Coordinates of C-alpha atoms and ligand atoms in Angstrom, one line a residue:
M45 CA 16.6 33.9 -15.3
A46 CA 15.8 37.6 -15.0
V47 CA 13.1 38.2 -12.5
A48 CA 10.4 40.6 -13.6
S49 CA 9.9 43.6 -11.3
R50 CA 6.5 42.4 -10.1
A51 CA 7.8 39.0 -9.1
I52 CA 7.6 38.9 -5.3
T53 CA 10.1 37.5 -2.8
L54 CA 8.8 34.7 -0.7
R55 CA 10.1 34.8 2.8
S56 CA 10.3 32.0 5.4
H57 CA 8.4 32.1 8.6
L58 CA 10.9 31.0 11.2
A59 CA 11.3 31.6 15.0
G60 CA 8.1 33.6 14.9
R61 CA 9.0 36.1 12.2
W62 CA 9.3 36.5 8.4
V63 CA 12.9 36.2 7.2
E64 CA 14.5 36.4 3.7
G65 CA 17.1 33.8 2.7
G66 CA 19.8 34.2 0.0
D67 CA 20.6 32.5 -3.3
P68 CA 17.0 32.7 -4.5
Q69 CA 15.5 30.4 -7.2
T70 CA 12.9 31.8 -9.6
L71 CA 9.4 30.4 -9.5
V72 CA 7.5 30.6 -12.8
N73 CA 4.1 30.1 -14.3
P74 CA 4.7 26.7 -16.0
A75 CA 2.3 27.5 -18.8
T76 CA 4.0 30.8 -19.8
E77 CA 7.4 30.7 -18.1
E78 CA 6.6 34.2 -16.7
P79 CA 8.6 34.7 -13.5
L80 CA 6.3 35.0 -10.5
A81 CA 8.4 35.0 -7.4
Q82 CA 11.8 34.1 -6.0
A83 CA 12.6 32.1 -2.9
G84 CA 15.9 31.3 -1.2
S85 CA 17.0 29.9 2.1
A86 CA 20.8 30.4 2.1
G87 CA 22.1 31.9 5.4
L88 CA 18.9 31.3 7.4
D89 CA 19.5 30.1 11.0
L90 CA 17.6 26.8 10.8
A91 CA 19.0 25.5 14.1
A92 CA 17.6 28.5 15.9
A93 CA 14.3 28.0 14.0
L94 CA 14.0 24.4 15.2
D95 CA 14.9 25.4 18.7
F96 CA 12.3 28.1 18.8
A97 CA 9.6 25.7 17.7
R98 CA 10.7 23.1 20.3
R99 CA 10.8 25.7 23.1
T100 CA 7.8 27.8 22.2
G101 CA 5.4 25.9 19.9
G102 CA 5.7 22.5 21.6
P103 CA 4.8 23.6 25.2
A104 CA 1.9 25.7 23.8
L105 CA 0.4 22.8 21.9
R106 CA 1.0 20.3 24.7
A107 CA -0.9 22.5 27.1
L108 CA -4.0 22.1 25.0
T109 CA -6.3 19.0 24.9
F110 CA -6.9 17.1 21.8
A111 CA -10.3 18.8 21.5
E112 CA -8.7 22.2 21.8
R113 CA -6.1 21.3 19.1
G114 CA -9.0 20.0 17.0
Q115 CA -10.4 23.6 17.3
L116 CA -7.2 25.0 15.9
L117 CA -7.5 22.7 12.9
R118 CA -11.1 23.8 12.5
A119 CA -9.9 27.4 12.5
M120 CA -7.2 26.6 9.9
A121 CA -9.8 24.9 7.7
D122 CA -12.2 27.8 8.0
T123 CA -9.4 30.3 7.2
L124 CA -8.3 28.4 4.1
Q125 CA -11.9 28.2 3.0
A126 CA -12.4 31.9 3.4
H127 CA -9.4 32.5 1.0
R128 CA -10.2 29.6 -1.3
D129 CA -10.5 31.6 -4.6
E130 CA -7.2 33.4 -4.0
L131 CA -5.5 30.1 -3.4
L132 CA -7.1 28.5 -6.4
D133 CA -5.8 31.4 -8.6
L134 CA -2.3 31.0 -7.3
A135 CA -2.4 27.2 -7.9
V136 CA -3.4 27.8 -11.5
R137 CA -0.6 30.4 -12.0
N138 CA 2.3 28.8 -10.1
G139 CA 1.3 25.1 -10.3
G140 CA 0.1 24.8 -13.9
N141 CA -3.2 23.5 -12.4
T142 CA -6.5 23.6 -14.2
R143 CA -9.1 25.1 -11.8
S144 CA -10.3 21.5 -11.2
D145 CA -6.8 20.4 -10.3
A146 CA -6.4 23.4 -8.0
K147 CA -9.6 22.5 -6.2
F148 CA -8.4 18.9 -5.8
D149 CA -5.4 20.3 -3.9
V150 CA -6.9 23.2 -2.0
D151 CA -10.2 21.6 -1.1
G152 CA -8.3 18.4 -0.2
A153 CA -6.3 20.5 2.3
T154 CA -9.5 21.9 3.9
F155 CA -11.2 18.5 3.9
T156 CA -8.3 16.8 5.7
L157 CA -8.0 19.6 8.3
S158 CA -11.7 19.3 8.9
A159 CA -11.5 15.5 9.2
Y160 CA -8.8 15.8 11.9
A161 CA -10.6 18.6 13.6
E162 CA -13.5 16.1 14.1
I163 CA -11.1 13.4 15.3
G164 CA -9.8 15.9 17.9
K165 CA -13.3 16.7 19.0
G166 CA -14.0 13.0 19.4
L167 CA -10.9 12.4 21.5
G168 CA -12.1 15.1 23.9
A169 CA -10.5 16.9 26.8
V170 CA -7.4 14.7 27.2
R171 CA -3.7 15.5 26.6
F172 CA -2.5 11.9 26.0
L173 CA -4.1 8.7 24.6
V174 CA -4.6 5.4 26.4
D175 CA -3.4 2.6 24.2
G176 CA -5.4 -0.5 24.7
E177 CA -6.7 -2.1 27.8
G178 CA -4.8 -2.4 31.1
I179 CA -2.8 -5.6 31.5
P180 CA -2.7 -7.7 34.7
L181 CA 1.0 -8.7 35.1
A182 CA 0.7 -11.1 38.1
R183 CA -1.9 -13.3 39.8
S184 CA -2.8 -10.3 42.0
P185 CA -4.6 -7.6 39.9
R186 CA -2.4 -5.0 41.8
F187 CA 0.6 -5.5 39.5
H188 CA -0.5 -3.8 36.4
G189 CA 0.6 -2.5 33.0
Q190 CA -0.9 0.2 30.8
H191 CA 0.3 1.7 27.5
L192 CA 0.0 5.5 27.0
M193 CA 0.7 7.7 24.0
V194 CA 2.2 11.1 24.7
P195 CA 3.3 13.9 22.4
R196 CA 7.0 13.9 21.5
Q197 CA 8.8 17.1 22.6
G198 CA 10.6 17.9 19.3
V199 CA 9.6 19.4 16.0
A200 CA 7.8 17.7 13.2
V201 CA 9.8 18.6 10.1
Q202 CA 7.6 18.0 7.1
V203 CA 9.2 18.1 3.6
N204 CA 6.8 18.1 0.7
A205 CA 6.9 17.4 -3.0
F206 CA 5.9 20.1 -5.6
N207 CA 2.7 18.5 -6.8
F208 CA 0.4 19.2 -3.8
P209 CA 1.5 22.5 -2.1
A210 CA -1.8 22.9 -0.2
W211 CA -2.9 19.3 0.5
G212 CA 0.7 18.2 1.3
L213 CA 1.2 20.9 3.8
A214 CA -2.2 20.4 5.4
E215 CA -2.4 16.6 5.6
K216 CA 0.9 16.4 7.4
A217 CA 0.4 19.4 9.6
A218 CA -3.2 18.4 10.7
V219 CA -1.9 15.1 12.2
A220 CA 1.2 16.5 13.9
L221 CA -0.6 19.5 15.4
L222 CA -3.4 17.3 16.7
A223 CA -0.8 15.1 18.3
G224 CA 0.7 18.1 20.0
M225 CA 3.9 18.6 18.0
P226 CA 4.9 21.9 16.4
V227 CA 5.5 21.8 12.6
L228 CA 8.3 23.1 10.4
S229 CA 7.0 22.7 6.8
K230 CA 9.1 22.9 3.7
P231 CA 7.2 22.9 0.4
G232 CA 8.7 21.9 -2.9
T233 CA 10.3 25.1 -4.1
S234 CA 9.0 25.3 -7.7
S235 CA 5.3 25.6 -6.6
A236 CA 5.8 27.1 -3.1
M237 CA 3.5 30.1 -3.7
V238 CA 0.4 28.4 -2.5
A239 CA 2.0 27.0 0.7
H240 CA 3.6 30.4 1.3
R241 CA 0.3 32.2 1.0
I242 CA -1.5 29.7 3.3
V243 CA 1.1 30.3 6.0
E244 CA 0.9 34.1 5.4
I245 CA -2.9 34.0 5.9
L246 CA -2.6 31.8 9.0
A247 CA 0.0 34.1 10.5
E248 CA -2.0 37.3 9.7
K249 CA -5.0 35.8 11.5
Q250 CA -2.9 34.4 14.3
V251 CA -4.7 31.1 14.0
L252 CA -2.0 29.1 15.8
P253 CA 0.1 29.7 18.9
A254 CA 3.5 31.2 18.4
G255 CA 6.1 28.6 17.3
A256 CA 3.4 26.0 16.4
F257 CA 3.9 26.4 12.6
S258 CA 7.1 27.4 10.8
L259 CA 7.7 27.6 7.1
L260 CA 10.9 27.2 5.2
V261 CA 10.8 28.2 1.5
G262 CA 13.8 27.4 -0.8
G263 CA 16.2 24.6 -0.4
A264 CA 16.4 22.5 2.8
G265 CA 20.0 23.7 3.4
D266 CA 21.3 22.2 6.7
L267 CA 17.9 21.9 8.2
L268 CA 18.0 18.1 8.8
E269 CA 21.5 18.3 10.3
H270 CA 20.0 19.9 13.4
L271 CA 17.5 17.2 14.2
G272 CA 17.4 15.8 17.7
P273 CA 16.1 12.6 19.3
Q274 CA 12.6 14.0 19.9
D275 CA 12.2 15.3 16.4
V276 CA 10.5 13.5 13.5
V277 CA 10.7 13.9 9.7
A278 CA 7.8 13.3 7.4
F279 CA 9.2 13.4 3.9
T280 CA 7.3 13.2 0.5
G281 CA 9.2 13.1 -2.7
S282 CA 11.4 10.9 -4.9
S283 CA 12.8 7.6 -3.6
E284 CA 16.4 9.0 -4.1
T285 CA 15.8 12.0 -1.8
G286 CA 13.9 9.8 0.6
A287 CA 16.9 7.4 0.8
R288 CA 19.3 10.4 1.3
V289 CA 17.2 11.7 4.2
R290 CA 17.0 8.3 5.9
G291 CA 20.7 7.9 5.6
L292 CA 21.7 11.3 7.2
P293 CA 24.3 10.7 10.0
Q294 CA 22.2 12.9 12.4
V295 CA 19.1 11.0 11.6
I296 CA 20.9 7.7 12.3
R297 CA 22.7 8.9 15.4
N298 CA 19.7 10.3 17.1
S299 CA 17.2 7.6 15.9
V300 CA 15.1 10.3 14.4
R301 CA 11.8 8.9 13.3
V302 CA 11.4 9.2 9.5
N303 CA 8.4 8.6 7.4
V304 CA 9.0 8.4 3.7
E305 CA 6.2 8.8 1.0
A306 CA 7.9 8.1 -2.3
D307 CA 7.0 7.1 -5.8
S308 CA 4.9 4.2 -6.9
L309 CA 3.9 2.3 -10.1
N310 CA 0.2 2.1 -9.2
A311 CA -1.7 -0.5 -11.2
A312 CA -5.4 -0.7 -12.2
V313 CA -6.5 -4.2 -12.9
L314 CA -9.6 -4.8 -15.0
G315 CA -11.3 -8.1 -14.1
P316 CA -12.0 -10.7 -16.8
D317 CA -15.7 -10.3 -16.0
A318 CA -15.9 -6.6 -16.8
D319 CA -16.8 -6.7 -20.4
P320 CA -16.9 -3.5 -22.5
A321 CA -20.6 -3.3 -22.2
S322 CA -20.5 -3.3 -18.4
E323 CA -20.8 -0.3 -16.1
T324 CA -17.6 -1.5 -14.3
Y325 CA -15.7 -1.2 -17.6
D326 CA -16.9 2.3 -18.1
F327 CA -16.0 3.2 -14.5
F328 CA -12.5 1.7 -15.0
L329 CA -11.9 3.8 -18.2
K330 CA -13.0 7.0 -16.4
D331 CA -10.6 6.4 -13.5
V332 CA -7.7 5.7 -15.9
L333 CA -8.5 8.7 -17.9
R334 CA -8.7 10.9 -14.8
D335 CA -5.4 9.7 -13.5
I336 CA -3.6 10.2 -16.7
T337 CA -4.8 13.8 -17.1
Q338 CA -5.5 15.2 -13.6
K339 CA -2.6 17.4 -12.5
A340 CA -1.0 16.3 -15.8
G341 CA -0.4 13.0 -14.2
Q342 CA 1.7 14.5 -11.4
K343 CA 0.0 12.5 -8.7
C344 CA 1.9 9.9 -6.6
T345 CA -1.3 7.8 -6.6
A346 CA -1.9 8.0 -10.4
I347 CA -2.5 4.8 -12.4
R348 CA 0.7 4.1 -14.3
R349 CA 0.1 0.4 -15.3
V350 CA -3.3 -0.5 -16.9
M351 CA -3.5 -4.3 -16.5
V352 CA -6.2 -5.8 -18.8
P353 CA -7.2 -9.3 -19.8
A354 CA -5.3 -10.0 -23.0
H355 CA -8.5 -10.6 -25.0
V356 CA -9.8 -7.0 -24.4
A357 CA -6.4 -5.2 -24.6
D358 CA -7.0 -3.8 -28.1
R359 CA -10.5 -2.6 -27.1
V360 CA -9.2 -0.9 -24.0
R361 CA -6.5 0.8 -26.0
D362 CA -8.9 2.1 -28.6
D363 CA -11.4 3.3 -26.1
L364 CA -8.8 5.1 -24.0
A365 CA -7.2 6.7 -27.0
E366 CA -10.6 8.0 -28.1
R367 CA -11.3 9.5 -24.8
L368 CA -7.8 11.0 -24.6
R369 CA -8.3 12.7 -28.0
A370 CA -11.0 14.9 -26.3
V371 CA -8.5 16.3 -23.8
T372 CA -7.5 19.9 -24.6
V373 CA -4.0 20.6 -23.4
G374 CA -2.9 24.2 -22.7
N375 CA -2.6 27.2 -20.5
P376 CA -5.0 26.4 -17.6
A377 CA -6.0 30.1 -17.4
H378 CA -7.6 29.6 -20.9
E379 CA -11.2 28.4 -21.0
G380 CA -11.8 24.8 -22.1
V381 CA -8.3 23.6 -21.2
R382 CA -8.6 20.2 -19.5
M383 CA -4.9 19.5 -18.9
G384 CA -2.2 22.0 -18.0
P385 CA 1.6 21.7 -18.2
V386 CA 4.0 19.8 -15.9
A387 CA 5.6 21.8 -13.2
T388 CA 9.1 22.6 -14.4
A389 CA 11.5 22.4 -17.3
G390 CA 13.3 19.6 -15.4
Q391 CA 10.1 17.7 -15.0
L392 CA 9.3 18.0 -18.7
E393 CA 12.7 16.7 -19.6
D394 CA 12.3 13.7 -17.2
V395 CA 8.8 12.9 -18.6
R396 CA 10.2 13.0 -22.2
K397 CA 13.1 10.7 -21.3
G398 CA 10.7 8.4 -19.4
I399 CA 8.4 8.1 -22.4
D400 CA 11.4 7.1 -24.5
L401 CA 12.4 4.5 -21.9
L402 CA 9.0 2.9 -21.7
A403 CA 8.6 2.9 -25.5
R404 CA 11.7 0.7 -25.8
D405 CA 9.7 -2.1 -24.0
G406 CA 6.6 -1.6 -26.0
R407 CA 5.0 1.0 -28.3
L408 CA 3.4 4.3 -28.1
V409 CA -0.2 4.0 -29.1
Y410 CA -1.5 7.5 -28.4
G411 CA 0.0 11.0 -28.1
D412 CA 3.6 12.1 -28.2
A413 CA 6.0 14.0 -26.0
D414 CA 5.3 17.3 -27.8
A415 CA 2.0 19.0 -27.2
K416 CA 0.3 21.8 -29.1
P417 CA -0.9 23.8 -26.2
V418 CA -3.9 26.1 -26.4
G419 CA -3.5 29.6 -25.0
A420 CA 0.2 29.5 -24.3
P421 CA 2.8 31.9 -25.8
P422 CA 4.5 30.3 -28.8
G423 CA 7.4 28.1 -27.7
K424 CA 6.7 28.7 -24.0
G425 CA 5.5 26.4 -21.2
F426 CA 6.3 22.9 -20.0
F427 CA 3.8 21.0 -22.0
V428 CA 3.5 17.3 -22.8
G429 CA 0.3 15.8 -24.2
P430 CA -1.3 12.7 -22.6
V431 CA 0.6 9.5 -23.7
L432 CA -0.6 5.9 -23.8
L433 CA 1.7 3.0 -24.4
E434 CA 1.2 -0.7 -24.7
V435 CA 3.4 -3.7 -24.2
E436 CA 2.9 -7.2 -25.7
A437 CA 3.9 -9.1 -22.6
G438 CA 4.3 -7.6 -19.1
A439 CA 7.1 -10.1 -18.3
D440 CA 9.3 -8.7 -21.1
A441 CA 8.8 -5.0 -20.1
P442 CA 11.1 -4.3 -17.2
S443 CA 11.0 -0.5 -17.4
V444 CA 7.2 -0.5 -17.0
H445 CA 7.6 -2.1 -13.6
S446 CA 10.6 -0.1 -12.5
H447 CA 10.4 3.4 -13.9
E448 CA 7.9 6.0 -12.7
V449 CA 7.2 8.7 -15.3
F450 CA 5.7 11.5 -13.2
G451 CA 3.5 12.9 -15.9
P452 CA 0.4 12.1 -18.1
V453 CA 1.6 8.7 -19.1
A454 CA 0.2 5.2 -18.7
T455 CA 1.0 1.8 -20.2
I456 CA -1.4 -1.0 -21.1
V457 CA -0.2 -4.4 -19.9
P458 CA -2.1 -7.6 -20.9
Y459 CA -2.5 -10.6 -18.5
E460 CA -4.0 -14.0 -18.7
G461 CA -5.2 -14.8 -15.1
P462 CA -5.2 -13.7 -11.5
A463 CA -1.8 -15.4 -10.7
E464 CA -0.1 -13.6 -13.6
V465 CA -1.6 -10.2 -12.9
V466 CA -0.5 -10.5 -9.2
E467 CA 3.0 -11.5 -10.3
L468 CA 3.2 -8.5 -12.7
V469 CA 1.9 -5.9 -10.4
T470 CA 4.2 -6.9 -7.6
R471 CA 7.2 -6.4 -9.9
G472 CA 6.7 -2.8 -9.0
R473 CA 8.3 -3.6 -5.6
G474 CA 5.7 -2.0 -3.4
G475 CA 3.1 0.7 -4.1
L476 CA 0.8 3.3 -2.6
V477 CA -2.4 2.1 -4.2
S478 CA -3.6 -0.4 -6.8
S479 CA -7.1 -1.1 -7.9
V480 CA -9.2 -4.0 -9.1
Y481 CA -12.3 -3.4 -11.2
S482 CA -14.5 -6.5 -11.0
E483 CA -17.7 -7.9 -9.7
D484 CA -16.3 -11.4 -9.4
A485 CA -15.6 -12.1 -5.7
A486 CA -13.3 -15.1 -6.3
F487 CA -11.1 -13.2 -8.8
T488 CA -11.1 -10.1 -6.6
T489 CA -10.2 -12.0 -3.4
E490 CA -7.3 -13.8 -5.1
V491 CA -5.9 -10.6 -6.5
V492 CA -6.4 -8.6 -3.3
M493 CA -4.7 -11.3 -1.2
G494 CA -1.8 -11.3 -3.7
L495 CA -1.4 -7.5 -3.8
A496 CA -2.1 -6.7 -0.1
P497 CA 1.4 -7.3 1.3
F498 CA 2.8 -4.9 -1.3
H499 CA 0.4 -2.0 -0.9
G500 CA -0.8 0.6 1.5
R501 CA -4.3 0.7 -0.1
I502 CA -6.3 -1.4 -2.5
F503 CA -9.3 0.2 -4.3
L504 CA -12.1 -2.0 -5.3
G505 CA -13.7 -0.5 -8.4
S506 CA -17.3 -1.6 -8.8
A507 CA -20.3 0.0 -10.5
K508 CA -22.0 -0.1 -7.1
I509 CA -19.7 2.7 -5.8
A510 CA -19.2 4.6 -9.1
E511 CA -21.6 7.4 -8.2
M512 CA -19.8 8.3 -5.0
S513 CA -16.2 7.3 -5.6
P514 CA -13.4 9.8 -6.3
G515 CA -11.3 6.9 -7.7
P516 CA -8.1 5.4 -6.4
G517 CA -6.0 8.5 -7.0
T518 CA -7.7 10.4 -4.1
V519 CA -6.1 10.0 -0.7
L520 CA -8.8 10.1 2.0
P521 CA -7.9 11.2 5.6
L522 CA -9.5 8.2 7.3
L523 CA -7.6 5.6 5.2
V524 CA -3.9 5.1 5.4
H525 CA -1.7 6.6 2.8
G526 CA 1.8 5.1 2.1
G527 CA 3.1 1.8 1.0
P528 CA 6.0 -0.6 1.4
G529 CA 9.2 -0.9 -0.7
R530 CA 9.7 1.7 -3.5
A531 CA 6.7 3.7 -2.1
G532 CA 8.9 4.6 0.8
G533 CA 7.7 2.2 3.5
G534 CA 5.7 5.0 5.2
E535 CA 2.2 5.4 6.5
E536 CA 0.3 8.7 6.9
L537 CA -3.3 9.6 7.8
G538 CA -5.6 6.7 8.4
G539 CA -7.6 8.7 11.0
L540 CA -6.2 8.0 14.5
R541 CA -3.5 5.7 13.1
G542 CA -1.6 8.7 11.7
L543 CA -1.1 10.2 15.2
A544 CA 1.1 7.3 16.3
F545 CA 4.1 8.7 14.4
Y546 CA 4.0 11.9 16.4
L547 CA 3.4 10.3 19.8
Q548 CA 5.7 8.3 22.0
R549 CA 4.2 5.0 23.2
V550 CA 5.2 4.3 26.8
A551 CA 4.3 1.3 28.9
L552 CA 3.6 2.1 32.6
E553 CA 4.3 -0.9 34.8
G554 CA 3.4 -0.8 38.6
S555 CA 0.6 -0.8 41.0
R556 CA -2.8 -0.4 39.4
P557 CA -4.0 2.3 41.8
M558 CA -0.9 4.4 41.0
I559 CA -1.3 4.0 37.3
E560 CA -4.9 4.9 37.5
R561 CA -4.2 8.0 39.6
I562 CA -1.5 9.1 37.1
A563 CA -3.9 8.7 34.2
T564 CA -6.6 10.7 36.0
R565 CA -4.1 13.5 37.0
L566 CA -2.8 13.8 33.4
R567 CA -6.3 14.5 32.0
Ligands
NAP685 P1 12.1 15.5 -4.7 O1 13.0 16.1 -5.7 O2 12.6 14.3 -4.0 O3 11.8 16.7 -3.7 C1 10.9 16.5 -2.7 C2 11.2 17.5 -1.6 O4 12.4 17.2 -1.0 C3 11.2 19.0 -2.0 O5 10.7 19.8 -1.1 C4 12.7 19.2 -2.2 O6 13.1 20.6 -2.1 C5 13.2 18.4 -1.0 N1 14.6 18.0 -1.1 C6 15.4 17.8 -2.2 N2 16.6 17.4 -1.8 C7 16.6 17.4 -0.4 C8 17.6 17.1 0.5 N3 18.8 16.7 0.2 N4 17.3 17.2 1.8 C9 16.0 17.5 2.2 N5 15.1 17.8 1.3 C10 15.3 17.8 0.0 O7 10.7 15.1 -5.4 P2 9.8 16.0 -6.3 O8 10.4 16.1 -7.6 O9 9.4 17.3 -5.6 O10 8.5 15.2 -6.3 C11 8.2 14.2 -7.2 C12 8.3 12.8 -6.6 O11 7.5 12.8 -5.4 C13 7.7 11.7 -7.4 O12 8.6 10.7 -7.5 C14 6.4 11.3 -6.7 O13 6.0 10.0 -6.9 C15 6.7 11.6 -5.3 N6 5.5 11.9 -4.5 C16 5.1 11.0 -3.6 C17 4.0 11.2 -2.9 C18 3.5 10.3 -1.9 O14 2.6 10.6 -1.1 N7 4.0 9.1 -1.8 C19 3.3 12.4 -3.1 C20 3.7 13.3 -4.0 C21 4.9 13.0 -4.7 P3 13.2 21.5 -3.4 O15 11.9 21.5 -4.0 O16 13.7 22.8 -2.8 O17 14.3 20.8 -4.2

C-alpha cells in the first residue's frame, strides 16, 4: 500500500535511543483505510537491546525500593492522564475505537498503573518480599527456614495483542517495573500508534530510569531467540502464537518463564430464576450487549456464548436483537456511532469466516457479516455489524465451543439445568472469565463449583451490584486475569499475586539469627 506523505514512521526505543527498522508495515485508520504510519523492525539489534536493558535498567530499578518504584508508576499514570485526549484521539484513528472504547483502553491503563503505584506504597521501603512466616526446621528454633522473593535480573519481554495498545502495555509493565524488572514491550503492529506515543511521552519526560523501558514496534523478528535464563516473557495473543512462543528452543533450553494470555470462549449463564421481568435479567442483557459491541467485540474477555434456560431462549433472542438494532455502526469519528470497525482487513476476513462456521451449527438470528457503516468513505473500512446466532442444542454445536470469533458476535445456547450448563461451558476447554446471573444461591454455587477449575475468574451478576459493576469484560488490577487450557494457562495482575512472575522465590535455610540479619541488611 502506498503511504501518504503525512504518514509518520514509528521508531523503536531500544538501548536508550530511538531507532528505525526496515521492511515497514503500513498502519491504517480501520474506518477509512487511510494510511497513518509505518513501522518495521528488520535489521534492529535486538540482542543488544536486551543486553542494555539487563545491564542498565535492571540495576537502576533494583536499587529502588518498592515504594520508590511505586512512585515511578504514579508518575507514569500522571503523565498518561496529562496526555489523555491526545491518546484517545489516536485510539479512535488507529484502533477504530469509539471514544468510549478508547477510554476503556487508555483510562484502564492509567487505573492499573495507579493501582500498582498504591501497592508499591503499601509494600514500603523494601527491596525484596518476605514470603510467609519463618519455619522452624528442627527441635531447636535455631535451625530455621524463610522464603524470600527477589527481582529476577533479566528483562521482562512483553508481547501484546492489537486490541488494547494502552492497557496491554500498562498492565504488564506496571507489575514488572514494581517487581524491579526492566521491560521490553512489543505492541501488536496494526494498532501500535497509541503504545508508541505513550513511550514517546514517557521518554520525553524522562519518567523512568535509562533502560527501564524499551519499545519494539514492528514484527518480533529474532527477539525471543536472545532470551536468557533470568528473562521472562509475558505474551498476549492467539493460542497459536502463544504455543509457538512456548515451544521456542531458546525458551525451553533456558527455562525462560512464559506467561500466555490467549483466547477464550467466555460464557454468560442466565439463571433459571432470572425471569424477564427481573432486574437481574435486564443486567444480563446489558452486559451481553456491551460485550458484543464494545471494541467491536475485540475483547479477550467478551461474552461469546450466551447460555440461557431453554424456556426463555426465544425471549432472550428477541430482546437482544431489539437492543442490537439500536446500535449504529460506522466511522467512530462520526457523531452517534456506537460501534466502530474491526482492526484490520485480515481480522474482518477472520470474523466473516467465523460467522459462517458458527452458522453451520445453528442459525443467524440478527445481523449479517456486511455492515452499512455511517460516516465511512464508500467501500472503505473493515466493518462488520453485530451478529447474533442461536443453536438448538449446545451438545450438537461443536464450533460454538471451539472457535473464537474475535468480533461482534455471540451465540445463544439453551440449557436445561445446572449440570448441563456446566458441561456445555467446560467444552470451551478453559476460559478467562464466565459469568452467572442469578439470585439463587443453590444454583449459583453448583455452577460456580463446576466452572471454577476451568476459569481464572467467575463474575456473579446480580441486581445488587448492577449500579457499580463494569461487567465481566473488564479486567480489574486487584483480581487475577488469565485462565487454564485454551486461555493460555497464564495468570496476570491479581494485586500482589502478579508480582510473583517477575520475582524469584528463594528458600533460605540456616541459623535463625543469620537469616534475620540478612533480611535486615537487605532492607
Ligand atoms: P497474534 O497474532 O497472536 O499476535 C499477538 C502478538 O504476538 C502481536 O504483538 C504479534 O505481533 C506478536 N507475534 C506474532 N507472531 C509472533 C512470533 N512468532 N513471535 C513473537 N511474537 C509474535 O494475536 P492478535 O491477532 O494480535 O490478537 C488477537 C488474539 O489475542 C485473540 O485470539 C484474543 O483472544 C487474544 N487476546 C487475549 C487476551 C488475554 O488477555 N487473554 C487479550 C487480548 C487478546 P504483530 O502484531 O507484529 O504480528
